Amino acid sequence: MKALVLAEHDGQHIKISTRQAIRAARALAAEVDVLLFGADLTAVAAAAQALEGVSRVRLAEAAHLAFVSAEDAAAVIAALAPGYTAIVAAHGSFARDILPRAAGLLDAGMLSDVLEILPGNDYVRPIYAGNLQATVHNEEPIQILTVRGSRFEPVADGGAASVERLALPAADTRVEHIALRQADSDGPDLSSARIVVSGGRSLGSQEQFAALLEPLASTLGAALGATRAAVDAGYAPNEIQVGQTGIIVAPDCYIAIGVSGAAQHTAGMKDSKVVVAINQDPDAPIFDVADYGLVADLFTAVPELTAALRPQP
Amino acid sequence: MKLLVAVKRVVDHRIRVEPTADGSGVETEGLKTAMNPFDENALEEALRLKEAGVASEIVAVSIGTDAVHDVLRHALAMGADRVIHARHDAALEQRGVARVLREVALREAAQIVLLGKQAIDDDAGQTGQMLAAVLGWPQASFVSELTVADGRARVVREVEGGTEVRSLQLPAVLTADLRLNTPRFVRLPNLMQARKKPIETLDVAALGLDLAPRQRTLRVVEPPARKAGVRVKSIAELVDRLKNEAGVL
Ligand SMILES: Cc1cc2nc3c(=O)[nH]c(=O)nc-3n(C[C@H](O)[C@H](O)[C@H](O)COP(=O)(O)OP(=O)(O)OC[C@H]3O[C@@H](n4cnc5c(N)ncnc54)[C@H](O)[C@@H]3O)c2cc1C
Ligand SMILES: Nc1ncnc2c1ncn2[C@@H]1O[C@H](COP(=O)(O)O)[C@@H](O)[C@H]1O
């Protein structure tokens, strides 16, 4: 039993969600290898070598992999697959793009957003925007899955894996990466932040979204999140949408402000340890998943909350 | 240039589904159904490409029992030129759907196949990428902007931390995100007209594909509910509880 984990990194560090995926992979196989893609993997290969419980770090390093295409990555993964009984990655846009393509090349089925790994190739995963959970048995000879990071303890450092450089096929020249537009945010990363402050459509404008929520978030050292309605209205950028079709978060504390609590939204935050909701409608469904609910007008409550949390001089 | 759009029939997103009484699956009997929301975005985009003179024909396909006729009628009412019902009465996994769509794409000589980025029932988000693999075509998943010119598609994709702009040579497979467009409203006269249009049928069994399921759903449950919370009366009480009771601040 051997598993391959498709890793995500920023050139220096292995993402925490990959450390969580490694933990998941160890539930499936005694031996776990890690696969890295990139143009210059020198620094991150060393970081990967130190990951606890990893046997081998396999490097797919080439100039054209500065931005990794699903076309190139899936071809590499499919070629390596015969040596493995499982291929695992964190359920984010990177793996969601690549792994199904690799599964397609292998004519294998796969499982997305696995919450729990049970013995005997059984898995628990969410369906219907997390309203239900299905336990699925997978008969495939190779288990291909993306996992919900927050459900698995990240592996620490302390390993001493070997490193191996892979021979790579030529780049797929039919596809061209033109640009990656990244939002410049000085706050913590949304998917791993300890506190998330999330706003809905009721903030009313981009200016008010920023004016009310940013001071609160920065006081708390929190990341900002948003509902789809807030993103669609242009109040917040798409990459901070939380929910079924956005990012799934599980912070220690999630503060939902003027958020109605539609199933598609709560699908992305129900795993949070403590949920706070501020909404003027006492019947808003968000209160069903909130540990602390305050019925109030956000336009007065949020400035008051920010002021109360500010360190006293 | 012909475009193929894959549309799935799903339970309407406003409905809260429940497990069957024996817990072996999902109770969908008698529930209101609709075209998967992302597939509506995919179809809308295809129709706009036709209206812009880029595409010549828009074909929609749905795989399933005769019940998929309602989403195919909806596709016709939105403006699809032709619709295909790929008839298959048993459940299909994403792998199987991709295999069937491959056959349809090749028969139709489609230059672009558009799908939704995920179906809101099983939330897999796999079919488009698997289809691209079995066709050997380039792919763009989570597309929120599309322009087609000179045999290439230029797309903006929604990815973690921002957006990616990429260009791909056609033929290609694209999966639509919700922000790609706002699907047009289907008016009643269009729906009435769609009733009169033909639905082509393709017998999936005749394709001779290995579609046997390899995944088995053992049980379906409601996730454990969060324990009931408290209503606080003031910001002061909220801050006090977060600090001293929950210990998260
Ligand atoms: C296929 C599909 C996928 C989707 N995916 C997602 C997703 O990933 N993420 C997501 O978030 N949504 C998603 N949605 C949309 C989701 O169904 C809801 O429409 C959305 O979450 C609602 O956003 P909202 O709470 O900001 O707005 P609304 O539902 O309009 O709620 C606004 C809330 O603000 C409250 N309010 C108004 N004024 C004030 C005030 N002054 N003070 C305090 N409270 C106030 C109101 O009482 C109300 O509860 C999806 C929908 C579909 C169909
Ligand atoms: N039975 C089906 N018939 C037609 N298209 C489908 C079917 N199942 C899935 N699709 C397409 O594949 C997309 C992704 O589905 P999934 O991978 O199941 O999340 C959907 O949005 C549809 O475009």
PDB file of C-alpha atoms and ligand atoms in Angstrom, chain B residues 6-8 36 39 61-63 94 97 101 115-119 122-127, ligand 2:
ATOM      1  CA  ALA B   6     -23.979  19.018 -20.935  1.00  0.00           C
ATOM      2  CA  VAL B   7     -26.985  19.671 -18.736  1.00  0.00           C
ATOM      3  CA  LYS B   8     -27.949  17.649 -15.676  1.00  0.00           C
ATOM      4  CA  ASN B  36     -28.198  22.271 -12.589  1.00  0.00           C
ATOM      5  CA  ASP B  39     -25.194  24.156 -16.523  1.00  0.00           C
ATOM      6  CA  VAL B  61     -27.261  16.818 -24.033  1.00  0.00           C
ATOM      7  CA  SER B  62     -28.527  15.221 -20.858  1.00  0.00           C
ATOM      8  CA  ILE B  63     -27.890  11.675 -19.677  1.00  0.00           C
ATOM      9  CA  GLN B  94     -18.762  10.902 -13.232  1.00  0.00           C
ATOM     10  CA  VAL B  97     -20.923  10.410 -17.711  1.00  0.00           C
ATOM     11  CA  LEU B 101     -20.222  12.664 -23.311  1.00  0.00           C
ATOM     12  CA  LEU B 115     -20.307  21.787 -18.599  1.00  0.00           C
ATOM     13  CA  GLY B 116     -21.132  23.099 -15.174  1.00  0.00           C
ATOM     14  CA  LYS B 117     -18.221  23.183 -12.757  1.00  0.00           C
ATOM     15  CA  GLN B 118     -20.165  20.926 -10.422  1.00  0.00           C
ATOM     16  CA  ALA B 119     -23.540  19.304 -10.041  1.00  0.00           C
ATOM     17  CA  ASP B 122     -23.392  15.053  -5.584  1.00  0.00           C
ATOM     18  CA  ASP B 123     -21.043  18.080  -5.555  1.00  0.00           C
ATOM     19  CA  ALA B 124     -18.316  16.097  -7.345  1.00  0.00           C
ATOM     20  CA  GLY B 125     -16.939  18.682  -9.757  1.00  0.00           C
ATOM     21  CA  GLN B 126     -15.153  16.068 -11.829  1.00  0.00           C
ATOM     22  CA  THR B 127     -16.972  15.380 -15.078  1.00  0.00           C
TER      23      THR B 127
HETATM   24  N1  LIG C   2     -26.267  12.981 -16.210  1.00  0.00           N
HETATM   25  C1  LIG C   2     -25.682  14.056 -16.762  1.00  0.00           C
HETATM   26  N2  LIG C   2     -26.112  14.520 -17.964  1.00  0.00           N
HETATM   27  C2  LIG C   2     -25.547  15.603 -18.534  1.00  0.00           C
HETATM   28  N3  LIG C   2     -24.528  16.284 -17.990  1.00  0.00           N
HETATM   29  C3  LIG C   2     -24.062  15.868 -16.803  1.00  0.00           C
HETATM   30  C4  LIG C   2     -24.601  14.748 -16.121  1.00  0.00           C
HETATM   31  N4  LIG C   2     -23.924  14.581 -14.973  1.00  0.00           N
HETATM   32  C5  LIG C   2     -23.002  15.569 -14.927  1.00  0.00           C
HETATM   33  N5  LIG C   2     -23.087  16.348 -16.029  1.00  0.00           N
HETATM   34  C6  LIG C   2     -22.270  17.542 -16.343  1.00  0.00           C
HETATM   35  O1  LIG C   2     -21.090  17.520 -15.572  1.00  0.00           O
HETATM   36  C7  LIG C   2     -21.018  18.679 -14.733  1.00  0.00           C
HETATM   37  C8  LIG C   2     -20.281  18.374 -13.462  1.00  0.00           C
HETATM   38  O2  LIG C   2     -20.900  17.338 -12.752  1.00  0.00           O
HETATM   39  P1  LIG C   2     -20.191  16.598 -11.519  1.00  0.00           P
HETATM   40  O3  LIG C   2     -18.820  16.232 -11.956  1.00  0.00           O
HETATM   41  O4  LIG C   2     -21.061  15.427 -11.223  1.00  0.00           O
HETATM   42  O5  LIG C   2     -20.173  17.598 -10.386  1.00  0.00           O
HETATM   43  C9  LIG C   2     -22.460  19.112 -14.583  1.00  0.00           C
HETATM   44  O6  LIG C   2     -22.553  20.470 -14.228  1.00  0.00           O
HETATM   45  C10 LIG C   2     -23.009  18.821 -15.974  1.00  0.00           C
HETATM   46  O7  LIG C   2     -22.635  19.824 -16.898  1.00  0.00           O
END
